[in-house]
GROMACS .gro file of C-alpha atoms in nm:
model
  405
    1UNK     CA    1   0.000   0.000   0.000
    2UNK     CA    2   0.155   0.377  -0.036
    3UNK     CA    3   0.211   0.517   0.234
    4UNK     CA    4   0.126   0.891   0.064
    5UNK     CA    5  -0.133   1.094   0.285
    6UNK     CA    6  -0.432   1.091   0.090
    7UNK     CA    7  -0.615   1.498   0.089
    8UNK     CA    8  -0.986   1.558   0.089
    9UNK     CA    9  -1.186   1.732   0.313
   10UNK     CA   10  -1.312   1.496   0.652
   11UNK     CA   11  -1.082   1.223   0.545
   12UNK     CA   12  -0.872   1.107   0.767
   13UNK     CA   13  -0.486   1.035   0.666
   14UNK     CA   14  -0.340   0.944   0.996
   15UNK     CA   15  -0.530   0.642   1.016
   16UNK     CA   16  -0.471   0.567   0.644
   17UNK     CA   17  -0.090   0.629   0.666
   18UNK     CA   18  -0.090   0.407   0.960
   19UNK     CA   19  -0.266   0.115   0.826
   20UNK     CA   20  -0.074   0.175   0.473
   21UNK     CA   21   0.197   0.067   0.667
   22UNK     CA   22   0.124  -0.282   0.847
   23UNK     CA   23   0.130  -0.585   0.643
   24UNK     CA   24  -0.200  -0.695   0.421
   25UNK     CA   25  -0.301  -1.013   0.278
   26UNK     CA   26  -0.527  -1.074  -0.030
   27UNK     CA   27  -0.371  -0.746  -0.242
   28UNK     CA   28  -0.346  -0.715  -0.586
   29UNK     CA   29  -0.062  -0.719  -0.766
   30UNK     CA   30  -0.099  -0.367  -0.946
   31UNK     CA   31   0.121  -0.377  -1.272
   32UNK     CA   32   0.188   0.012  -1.211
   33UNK     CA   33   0.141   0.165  -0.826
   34UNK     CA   34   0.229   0.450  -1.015
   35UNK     CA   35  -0.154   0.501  -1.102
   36UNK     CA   36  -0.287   0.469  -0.767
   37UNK     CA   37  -0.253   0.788  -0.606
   38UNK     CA   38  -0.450   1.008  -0.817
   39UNK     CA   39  -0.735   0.740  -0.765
   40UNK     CA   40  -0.727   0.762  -0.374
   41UNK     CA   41  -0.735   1.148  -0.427
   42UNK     CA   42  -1.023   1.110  -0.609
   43UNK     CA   43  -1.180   0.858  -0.360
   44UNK     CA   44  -1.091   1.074  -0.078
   45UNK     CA   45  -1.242   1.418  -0.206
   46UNK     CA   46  -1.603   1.179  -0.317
   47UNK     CA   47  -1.911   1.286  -0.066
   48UNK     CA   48  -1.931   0.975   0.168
   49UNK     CA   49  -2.160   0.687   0.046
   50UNK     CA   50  -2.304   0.668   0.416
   51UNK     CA   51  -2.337   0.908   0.700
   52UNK     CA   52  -2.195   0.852   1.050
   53UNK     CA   53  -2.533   0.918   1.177
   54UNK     CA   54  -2.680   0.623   0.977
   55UNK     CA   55  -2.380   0.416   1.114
   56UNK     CA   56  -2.504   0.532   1.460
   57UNK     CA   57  -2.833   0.469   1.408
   58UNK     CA   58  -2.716   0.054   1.271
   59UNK     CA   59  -2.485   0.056   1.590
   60UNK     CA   60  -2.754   0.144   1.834
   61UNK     CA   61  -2.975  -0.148   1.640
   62UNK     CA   62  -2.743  -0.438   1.658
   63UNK     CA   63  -2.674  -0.349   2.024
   64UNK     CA   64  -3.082  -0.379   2.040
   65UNK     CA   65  -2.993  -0.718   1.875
   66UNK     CA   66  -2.761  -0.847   2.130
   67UNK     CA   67  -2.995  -0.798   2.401
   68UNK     CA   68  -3.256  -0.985   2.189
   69UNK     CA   69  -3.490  -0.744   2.033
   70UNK     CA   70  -3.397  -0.818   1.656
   71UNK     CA   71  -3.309  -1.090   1.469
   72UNK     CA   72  -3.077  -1.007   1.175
   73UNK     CA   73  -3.056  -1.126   0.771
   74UNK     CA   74  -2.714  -1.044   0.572
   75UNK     CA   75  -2.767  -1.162   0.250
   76UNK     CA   76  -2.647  -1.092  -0.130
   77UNK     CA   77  -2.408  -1.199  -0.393
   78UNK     CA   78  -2.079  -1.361  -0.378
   79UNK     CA   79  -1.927  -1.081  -0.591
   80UNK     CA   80  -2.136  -0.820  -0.633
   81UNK     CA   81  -2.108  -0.713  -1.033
   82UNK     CA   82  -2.057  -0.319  -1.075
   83UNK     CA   83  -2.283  -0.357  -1.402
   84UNK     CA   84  -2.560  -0.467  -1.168
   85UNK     CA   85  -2.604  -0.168  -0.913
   86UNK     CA   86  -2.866   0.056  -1.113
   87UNK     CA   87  -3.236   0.060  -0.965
   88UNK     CA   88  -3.415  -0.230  -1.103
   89UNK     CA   89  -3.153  -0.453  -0.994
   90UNK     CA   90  -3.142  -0.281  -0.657
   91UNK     CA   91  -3.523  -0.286  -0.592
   92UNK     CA   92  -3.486  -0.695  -0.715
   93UNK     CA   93  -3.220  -0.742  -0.401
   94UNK     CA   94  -3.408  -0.551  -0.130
   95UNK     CA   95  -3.756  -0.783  -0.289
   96UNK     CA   96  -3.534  -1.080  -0.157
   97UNK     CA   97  -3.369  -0.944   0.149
   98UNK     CA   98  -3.795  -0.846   0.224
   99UNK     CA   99  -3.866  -1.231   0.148
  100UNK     CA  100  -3.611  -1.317   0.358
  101UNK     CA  101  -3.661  -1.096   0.658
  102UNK     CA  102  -4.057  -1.219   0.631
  103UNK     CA  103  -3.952  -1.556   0.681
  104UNK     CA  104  -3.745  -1.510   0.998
  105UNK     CA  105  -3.977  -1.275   1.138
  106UNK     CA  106  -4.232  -1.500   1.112
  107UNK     CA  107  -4.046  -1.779   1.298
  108UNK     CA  108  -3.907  -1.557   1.539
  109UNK     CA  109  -4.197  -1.285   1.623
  110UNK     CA  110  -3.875  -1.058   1.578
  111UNK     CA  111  -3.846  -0.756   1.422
  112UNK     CA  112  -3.581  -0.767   1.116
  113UNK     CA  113  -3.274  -0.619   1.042
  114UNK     CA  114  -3.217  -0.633   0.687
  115UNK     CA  115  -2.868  -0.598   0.554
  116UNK     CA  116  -2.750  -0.631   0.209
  117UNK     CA  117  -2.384  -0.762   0.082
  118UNK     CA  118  -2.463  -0.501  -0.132
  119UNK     CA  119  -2.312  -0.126  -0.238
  120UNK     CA  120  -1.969  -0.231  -0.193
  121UNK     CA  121  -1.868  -0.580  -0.221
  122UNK     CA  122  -1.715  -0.619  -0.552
  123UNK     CA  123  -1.388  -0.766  -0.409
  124UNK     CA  124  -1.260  -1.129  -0.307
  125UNK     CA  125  -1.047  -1.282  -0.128
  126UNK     CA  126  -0.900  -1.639  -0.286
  127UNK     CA  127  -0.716  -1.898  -0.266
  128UNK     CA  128  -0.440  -1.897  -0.513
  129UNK     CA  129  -0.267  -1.518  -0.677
  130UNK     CA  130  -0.276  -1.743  -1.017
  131UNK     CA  131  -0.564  -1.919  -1.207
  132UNK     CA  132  -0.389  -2.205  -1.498
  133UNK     CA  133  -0.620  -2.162  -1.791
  134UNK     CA  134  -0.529  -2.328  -2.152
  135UNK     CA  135  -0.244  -2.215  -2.288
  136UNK     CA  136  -0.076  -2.084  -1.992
  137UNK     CA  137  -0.156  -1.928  -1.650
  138UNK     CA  138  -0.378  -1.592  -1.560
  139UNK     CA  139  -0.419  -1.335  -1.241
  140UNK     CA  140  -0.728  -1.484  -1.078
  141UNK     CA  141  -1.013  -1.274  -1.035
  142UNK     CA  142  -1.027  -1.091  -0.758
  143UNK     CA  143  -1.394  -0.924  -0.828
  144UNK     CA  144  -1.439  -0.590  -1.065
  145UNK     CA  145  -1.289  -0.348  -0.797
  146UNK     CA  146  -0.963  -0.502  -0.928
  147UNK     CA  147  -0.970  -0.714  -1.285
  148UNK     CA  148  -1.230  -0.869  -1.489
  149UNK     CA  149  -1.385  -1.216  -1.524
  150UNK     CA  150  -1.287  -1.300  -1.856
  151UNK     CA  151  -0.994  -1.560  -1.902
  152UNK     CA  152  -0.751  -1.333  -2.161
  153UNK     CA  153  -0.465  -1.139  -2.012
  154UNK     CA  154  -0.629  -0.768  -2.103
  155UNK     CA  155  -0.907  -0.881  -1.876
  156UNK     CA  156  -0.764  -1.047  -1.585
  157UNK     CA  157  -0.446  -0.722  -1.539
  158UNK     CA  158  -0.570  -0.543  -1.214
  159UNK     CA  159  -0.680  -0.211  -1.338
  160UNK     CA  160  -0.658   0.117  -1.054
  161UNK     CA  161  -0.941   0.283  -1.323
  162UNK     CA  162  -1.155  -0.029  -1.176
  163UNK     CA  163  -1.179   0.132  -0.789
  164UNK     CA  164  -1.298   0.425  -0.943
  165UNK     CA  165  -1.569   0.262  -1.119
  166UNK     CA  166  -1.665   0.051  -0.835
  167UNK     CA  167  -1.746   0.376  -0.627
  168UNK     CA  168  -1.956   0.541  -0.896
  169UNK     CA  169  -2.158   0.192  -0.900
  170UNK     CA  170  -2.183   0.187  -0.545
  171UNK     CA  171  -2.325   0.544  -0.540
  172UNK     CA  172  -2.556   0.418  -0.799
  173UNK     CA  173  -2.671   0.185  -0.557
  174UNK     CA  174  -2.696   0.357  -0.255
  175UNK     CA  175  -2.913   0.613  -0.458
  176UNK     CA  176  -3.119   0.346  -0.586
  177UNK     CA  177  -3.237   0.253  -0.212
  178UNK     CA  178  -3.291   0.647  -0.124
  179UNK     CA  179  -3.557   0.637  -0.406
  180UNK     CA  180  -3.680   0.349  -0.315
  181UNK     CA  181  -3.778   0.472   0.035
  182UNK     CA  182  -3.552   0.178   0.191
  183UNK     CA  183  -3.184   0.405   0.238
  184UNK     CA  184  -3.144   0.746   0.466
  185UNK     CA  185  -3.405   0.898   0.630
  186UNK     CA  186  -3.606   0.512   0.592
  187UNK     CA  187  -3.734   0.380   0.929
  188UNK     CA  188  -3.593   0.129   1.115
  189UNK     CA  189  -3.804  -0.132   1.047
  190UNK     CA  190  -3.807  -0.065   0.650
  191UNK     CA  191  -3.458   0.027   0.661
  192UNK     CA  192  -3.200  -0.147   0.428
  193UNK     CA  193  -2.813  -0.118   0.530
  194UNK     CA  194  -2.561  -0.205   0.313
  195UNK     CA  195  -2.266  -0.384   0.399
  196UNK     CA  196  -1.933  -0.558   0.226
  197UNK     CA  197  -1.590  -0.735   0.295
  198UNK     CA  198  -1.340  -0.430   0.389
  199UNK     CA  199  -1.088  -0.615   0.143
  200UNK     CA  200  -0.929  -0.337  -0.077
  201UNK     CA  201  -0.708  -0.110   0.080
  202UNK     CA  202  -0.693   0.086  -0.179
  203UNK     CA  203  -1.074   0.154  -0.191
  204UNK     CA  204  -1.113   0.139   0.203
  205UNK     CA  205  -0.849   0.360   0.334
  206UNK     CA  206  -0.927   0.654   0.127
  207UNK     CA  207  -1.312   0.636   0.259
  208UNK     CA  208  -1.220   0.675   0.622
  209UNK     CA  209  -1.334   0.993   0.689
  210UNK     CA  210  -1.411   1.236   1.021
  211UNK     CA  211  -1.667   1.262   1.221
  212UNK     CA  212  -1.891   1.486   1.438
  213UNK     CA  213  -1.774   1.328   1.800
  214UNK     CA  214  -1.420   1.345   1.691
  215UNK     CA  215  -1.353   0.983   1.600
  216UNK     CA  216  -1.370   0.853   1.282
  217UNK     CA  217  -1.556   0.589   1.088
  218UNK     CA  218  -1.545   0.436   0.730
  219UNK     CA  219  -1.821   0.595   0.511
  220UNK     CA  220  -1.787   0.346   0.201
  221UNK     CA  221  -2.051   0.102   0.406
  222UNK     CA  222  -2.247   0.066   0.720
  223UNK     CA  223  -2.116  -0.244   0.863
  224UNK     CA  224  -1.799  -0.379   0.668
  225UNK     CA  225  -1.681  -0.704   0.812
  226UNK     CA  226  -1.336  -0.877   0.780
  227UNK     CA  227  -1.263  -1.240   0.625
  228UNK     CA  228  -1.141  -1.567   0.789
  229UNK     CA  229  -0.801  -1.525   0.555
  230UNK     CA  230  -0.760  -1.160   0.695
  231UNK     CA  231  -0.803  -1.172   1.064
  232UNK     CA  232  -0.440  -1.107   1.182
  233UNK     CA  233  -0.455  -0.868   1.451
  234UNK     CA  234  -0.129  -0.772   1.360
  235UNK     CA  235  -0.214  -0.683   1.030
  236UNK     CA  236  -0.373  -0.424   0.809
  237UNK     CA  237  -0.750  -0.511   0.786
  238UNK     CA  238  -0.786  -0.566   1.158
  239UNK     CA  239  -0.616  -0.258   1.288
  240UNK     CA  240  -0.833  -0.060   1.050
  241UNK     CA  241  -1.131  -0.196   1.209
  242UNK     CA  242  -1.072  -0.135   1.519
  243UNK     CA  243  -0.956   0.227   1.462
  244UNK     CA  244  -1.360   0.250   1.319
  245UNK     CA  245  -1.637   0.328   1.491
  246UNK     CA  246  -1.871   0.140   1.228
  247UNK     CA  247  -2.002  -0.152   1.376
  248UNK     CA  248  -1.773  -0.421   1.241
  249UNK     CA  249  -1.803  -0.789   1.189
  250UNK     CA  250  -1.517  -1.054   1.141
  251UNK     CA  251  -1.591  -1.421   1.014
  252UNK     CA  252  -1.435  -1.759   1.208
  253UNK     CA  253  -1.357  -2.116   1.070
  254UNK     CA  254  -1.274  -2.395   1.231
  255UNK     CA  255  -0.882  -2.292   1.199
  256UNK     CA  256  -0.978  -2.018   1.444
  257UNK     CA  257  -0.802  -2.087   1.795
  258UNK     CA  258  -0.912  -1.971   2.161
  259UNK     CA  259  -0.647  -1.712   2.190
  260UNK     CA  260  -0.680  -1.554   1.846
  261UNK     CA  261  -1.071  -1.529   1.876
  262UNK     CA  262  -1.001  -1.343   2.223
  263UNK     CA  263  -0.714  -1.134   2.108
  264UNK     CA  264  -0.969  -1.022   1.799
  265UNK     CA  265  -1.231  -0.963   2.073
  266UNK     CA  266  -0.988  -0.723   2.211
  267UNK     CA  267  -0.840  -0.526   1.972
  268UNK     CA  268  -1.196  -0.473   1.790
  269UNK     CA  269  -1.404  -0.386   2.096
  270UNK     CA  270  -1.156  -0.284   2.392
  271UNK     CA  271  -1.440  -0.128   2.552
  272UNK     CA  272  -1.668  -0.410   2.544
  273UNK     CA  273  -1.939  -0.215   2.369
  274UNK     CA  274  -2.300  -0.376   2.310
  275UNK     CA  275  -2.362  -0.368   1.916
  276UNK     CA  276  -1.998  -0.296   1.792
  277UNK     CA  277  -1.837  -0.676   1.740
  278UNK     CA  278  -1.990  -0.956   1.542
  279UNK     CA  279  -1.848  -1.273   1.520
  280UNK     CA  280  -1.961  -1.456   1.194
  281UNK     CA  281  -1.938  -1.904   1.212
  282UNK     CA  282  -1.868  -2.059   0.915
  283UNK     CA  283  -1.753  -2.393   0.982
  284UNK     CA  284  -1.931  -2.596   0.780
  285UNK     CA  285  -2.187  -2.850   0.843
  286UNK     CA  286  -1.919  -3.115   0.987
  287UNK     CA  287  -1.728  -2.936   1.239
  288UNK     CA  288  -1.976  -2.675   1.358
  289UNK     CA  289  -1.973  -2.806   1.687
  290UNK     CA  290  -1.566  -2.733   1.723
  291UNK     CA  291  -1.731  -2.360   1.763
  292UNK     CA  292  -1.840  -2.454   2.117
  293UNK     CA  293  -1.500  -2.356   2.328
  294UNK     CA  294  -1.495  -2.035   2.121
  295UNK     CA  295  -1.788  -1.953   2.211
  296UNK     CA  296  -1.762  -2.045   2.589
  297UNK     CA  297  -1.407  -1.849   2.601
  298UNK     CA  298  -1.555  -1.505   2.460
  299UNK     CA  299  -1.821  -1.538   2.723
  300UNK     CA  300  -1.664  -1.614   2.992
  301UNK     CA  301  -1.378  -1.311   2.886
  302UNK     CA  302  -1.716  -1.112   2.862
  303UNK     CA  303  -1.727  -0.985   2.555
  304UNK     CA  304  -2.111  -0.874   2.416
  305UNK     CA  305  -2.016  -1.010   2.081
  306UNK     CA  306  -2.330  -1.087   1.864
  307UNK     CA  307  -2.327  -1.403   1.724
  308UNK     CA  308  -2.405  -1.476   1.321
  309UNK     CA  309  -2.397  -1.790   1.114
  310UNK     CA  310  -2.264  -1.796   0.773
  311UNK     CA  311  -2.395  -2.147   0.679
  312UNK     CA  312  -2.192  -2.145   0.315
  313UNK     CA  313  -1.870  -2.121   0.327
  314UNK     CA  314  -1.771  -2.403   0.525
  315UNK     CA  315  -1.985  -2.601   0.294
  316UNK     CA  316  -1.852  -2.578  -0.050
  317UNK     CA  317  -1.776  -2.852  -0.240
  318UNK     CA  318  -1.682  -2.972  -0.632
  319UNK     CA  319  -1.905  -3.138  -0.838
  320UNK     CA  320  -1.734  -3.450  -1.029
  321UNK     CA  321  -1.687  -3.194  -1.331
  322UNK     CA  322  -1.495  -2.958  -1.129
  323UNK     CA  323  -1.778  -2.679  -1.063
  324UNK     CA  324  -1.822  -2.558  -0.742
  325UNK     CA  325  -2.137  -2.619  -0.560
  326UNK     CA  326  -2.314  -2.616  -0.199
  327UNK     CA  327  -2.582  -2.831  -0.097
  328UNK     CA  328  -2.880  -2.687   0.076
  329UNK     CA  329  -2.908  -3.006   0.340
  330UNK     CA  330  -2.519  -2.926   0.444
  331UNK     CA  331  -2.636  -2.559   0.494
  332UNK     CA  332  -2.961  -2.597   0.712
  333UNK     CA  333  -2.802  -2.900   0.877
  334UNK     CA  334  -2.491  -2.587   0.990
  335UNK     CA  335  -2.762  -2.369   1.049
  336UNK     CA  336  -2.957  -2.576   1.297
  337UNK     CA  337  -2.649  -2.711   1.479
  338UNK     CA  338  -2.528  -2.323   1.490
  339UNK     CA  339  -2.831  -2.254   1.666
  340UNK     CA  340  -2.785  -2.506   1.972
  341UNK     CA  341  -2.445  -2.497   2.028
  342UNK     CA  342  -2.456  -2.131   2.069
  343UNK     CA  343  -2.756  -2.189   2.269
  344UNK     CA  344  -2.582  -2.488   2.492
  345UNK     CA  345  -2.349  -2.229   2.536
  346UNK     CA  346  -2.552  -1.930   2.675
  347UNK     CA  347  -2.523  -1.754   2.389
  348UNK     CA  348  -2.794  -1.650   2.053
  349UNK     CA  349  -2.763  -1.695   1.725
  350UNK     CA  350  -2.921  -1.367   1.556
  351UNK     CA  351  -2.954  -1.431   1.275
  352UNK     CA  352  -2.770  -1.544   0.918
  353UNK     CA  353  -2.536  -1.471   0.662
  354UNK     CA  354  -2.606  -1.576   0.334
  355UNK     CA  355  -2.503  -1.581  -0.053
  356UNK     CA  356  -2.834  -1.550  -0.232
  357UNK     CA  357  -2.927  -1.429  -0.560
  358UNK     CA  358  -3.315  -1.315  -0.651
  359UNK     CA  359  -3.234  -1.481  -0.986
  360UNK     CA  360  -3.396  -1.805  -1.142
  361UNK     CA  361  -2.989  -1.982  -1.060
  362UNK     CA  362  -2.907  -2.349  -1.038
  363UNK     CA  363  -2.546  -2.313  -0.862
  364UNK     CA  364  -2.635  -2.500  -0.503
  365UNK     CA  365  -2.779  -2.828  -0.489
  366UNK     CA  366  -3.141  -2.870  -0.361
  367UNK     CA  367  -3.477  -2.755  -0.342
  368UNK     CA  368  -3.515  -2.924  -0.710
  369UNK     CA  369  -3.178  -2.790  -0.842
  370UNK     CA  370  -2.910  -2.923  -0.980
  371UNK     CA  371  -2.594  -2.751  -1.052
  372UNK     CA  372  -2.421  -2.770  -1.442
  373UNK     CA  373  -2.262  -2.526  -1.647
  374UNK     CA  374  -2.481  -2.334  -1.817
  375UNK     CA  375  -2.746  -2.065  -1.798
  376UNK     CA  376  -2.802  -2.150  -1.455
  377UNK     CA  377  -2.487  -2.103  -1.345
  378UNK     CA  378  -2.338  -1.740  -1.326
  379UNK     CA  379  -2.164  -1.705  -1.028
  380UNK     CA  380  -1.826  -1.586  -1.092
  381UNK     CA  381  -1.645  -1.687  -0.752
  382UNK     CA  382  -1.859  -1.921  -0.501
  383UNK     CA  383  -2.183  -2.064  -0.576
  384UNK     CA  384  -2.516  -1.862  -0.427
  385UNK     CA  385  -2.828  -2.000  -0.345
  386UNK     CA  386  -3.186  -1.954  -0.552
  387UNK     CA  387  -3.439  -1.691  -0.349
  388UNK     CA  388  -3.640  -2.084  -0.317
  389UNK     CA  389  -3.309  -2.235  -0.162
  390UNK     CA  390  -3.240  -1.884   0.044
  391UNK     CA  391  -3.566  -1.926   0.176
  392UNK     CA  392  -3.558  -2.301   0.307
  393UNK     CA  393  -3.237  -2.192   0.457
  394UNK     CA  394  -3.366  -1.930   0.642
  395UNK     CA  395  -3.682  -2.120   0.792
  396UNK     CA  396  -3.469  -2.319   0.926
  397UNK     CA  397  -3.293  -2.056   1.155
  398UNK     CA  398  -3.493  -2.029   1.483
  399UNK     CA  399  -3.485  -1.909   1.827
  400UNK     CA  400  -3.347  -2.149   2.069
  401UNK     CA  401  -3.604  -2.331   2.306
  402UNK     CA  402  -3.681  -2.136   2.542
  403UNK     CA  403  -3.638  -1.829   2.401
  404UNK     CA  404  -3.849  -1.523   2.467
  405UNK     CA  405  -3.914  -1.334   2.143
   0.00000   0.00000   0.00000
């Protein structure tokens, strides 16, 4: 990252110059760094996408949450496509996020936070820097804040012009909920906040910008939320979180280990603040239950973490042609067994965290699909599941016996 201090009004560089010096996994190899500083100046003199006061107002919300007052959907694409931000595609996500929220609120008696991976998350985290395609090898893609889909070389070359574009499409997005009644100024309860992986430096640090009670917060989402492969608290992505005062999420595997967990728990909420940390589970359906001493440590510490389950990642498998796929009993079987651990432990599951299309798709097993290439399979990183398959999954979230709604 360069360590240059980025100008525009409310930004804030110290906390940019500090992070642009710490380590960072997942980072693109930029063929010229020479073009990214006049694309953080431009990022940093751009209005914000959110206000602080509507981060507030999601704070004070998931602290309502914790103390069991809402349950809480997260749902949207894998990687969100910048050429899909404009209204009609917006007003199609917050249909299914509506869906969604109907469902859980009907099994719950809970009001519904609805939060879309939405506005924002056009980067990925993977695996491997290099994809082998035929005739040689490619840059894999990391999502359209960074390269393109397409397997040629003009395609796949990380392109700084791309972070620019993926601002203007988030805009485009974020205005398409204020005229839809469901962004600023929306109530609560109709409310839809937006949310995304805080993955690009080079698109987040810019974005951090001042606020009214001196602090400051990052006004490219509500609620961003850190990965399982970028959770070193000695690293970039977490000591930008914590220097935030957005709400802020981080996902766990089953990799995870007591002392990281609690060491994350510390360094993102110090102050033990109702609302601010959210641990994510995504262990997959076969080892969810290795979540129980995690869970038992953070209470017993006492942190007021809220408590999500991500139900898809741990379950991802290959079909016997290579394509990836999830199957919809692996992901209610996680969800249900997410549910009672964290209940045998004291502890709530609010709600989930899903990859779900509104589209007619056939990338996760179940619910009468079958995944093949094709039509039905557009996905360009993991597989998502149908709004038919999104909605199985979420009746089978629930309130723990015993429960008071």
């Amino acid at each position: 990252m360069p360590r240059h201090p980025f100008p525009g009004a409310g930004h804030d560089p110290l906390i940019a110059s500090m992070v642009a010096g710490l380590p960072a996994r997942q980072q693109p190899r930029w063929p010229d760094r020479s073009l990214l500083p006049p694309v953080h100046d431009r990022l940093a003199l751009e209005p914000p996408l959110v206000s602080y006061a509507s981060v507030r107002e999601l704070h004070g919300l998931l602290a309502r949450a914790a103390e069991g007052e809402f349950c809480l959907i997260q749902a949207g694409d894998c990687v969100e496509l910048t050429t899909e931000c404009a209204p009609r595609d917006v007003a199609r996500k917050v249909e299914m996020l509506d869906v969604l929220g109907d469902v859980m609120r009907t099994g719950s008696g809970l009001p519904v936070v609805r939060v879309g991976r939405m506005a924002g998350q056009f980067a990925k985290p993977r695996s491997d820097d290099w994809e082998n395609v035929p005739g040689g090898r490619l840059p894999v893609f990391r999502g359209p804040l960074v390269n393109g889909p397409d397997a040629c070389a003009e395609d796949r070359t990380p392109d700084p012009s791309r972070v620019v574009s993926g601002l203007e499409a988030a805009r485009c997005a974020v205005t398409a909920l204020d005229r839809l009644g469901r962004g600023e100024g929306a109530a609560p309860e109709d409310r839809v906040w937006i949310s995304h992986e805080a993955l690009l430096l080079d698109y987040e640090l810019p974005q951090v910008r001042r606020h009214t009670d001196s602090g400051s917060y990052l006004a490219s989402t509500h609620w961003p939320w850190i990965g399982e492969r970028t959770r070193q608290t000695g690293f970039a992505h977490v000591r930008l979180m914590a220097e935030l005062d957005n709400p802020v999420a981080c996902k766990i595997g089953p990799e995870a280990t007591v002392d990281e967990v609690l060491d994350l728990c510390s360094v993102l909420d110090p102050h033990r603040t109702p609302g601010r940390l959210t641990l994510i589970a995504r262990f997959g359906a076969h080892r969810i239950t290795e979540l129980a001493p995690l869970v038992r440590a953070v209470r017993q510490a006492g942190h007021p973490v809220l408590w999500m389950c991500d139900p898809m990642h741990g379950n991802t498998v290959k079909t016997p042609d290579g394509l990836k796929t999830r199957r919809l009993d692996a992901i209610m079987s996680e969800i249900r067994q997410c549910v009672d651990v964290l209940a045998d432990n004291a502890q709530r599951c609010v709600g989930l965290h899903l990859e779900a299309s509104p589209d007619d798709i056939s990338e996760c097993e179940g619910a009468g699909r079958s995944p093949a290439r094709g039509p039905g399979y557009r996905s360009l990183c993991d597989p998502r599941l149908s709004l038919v398959q999104a909605v199985a999954a979420a009746a089978h979230w629930r309130l723990p016996v015993g429960a008071v709604a």
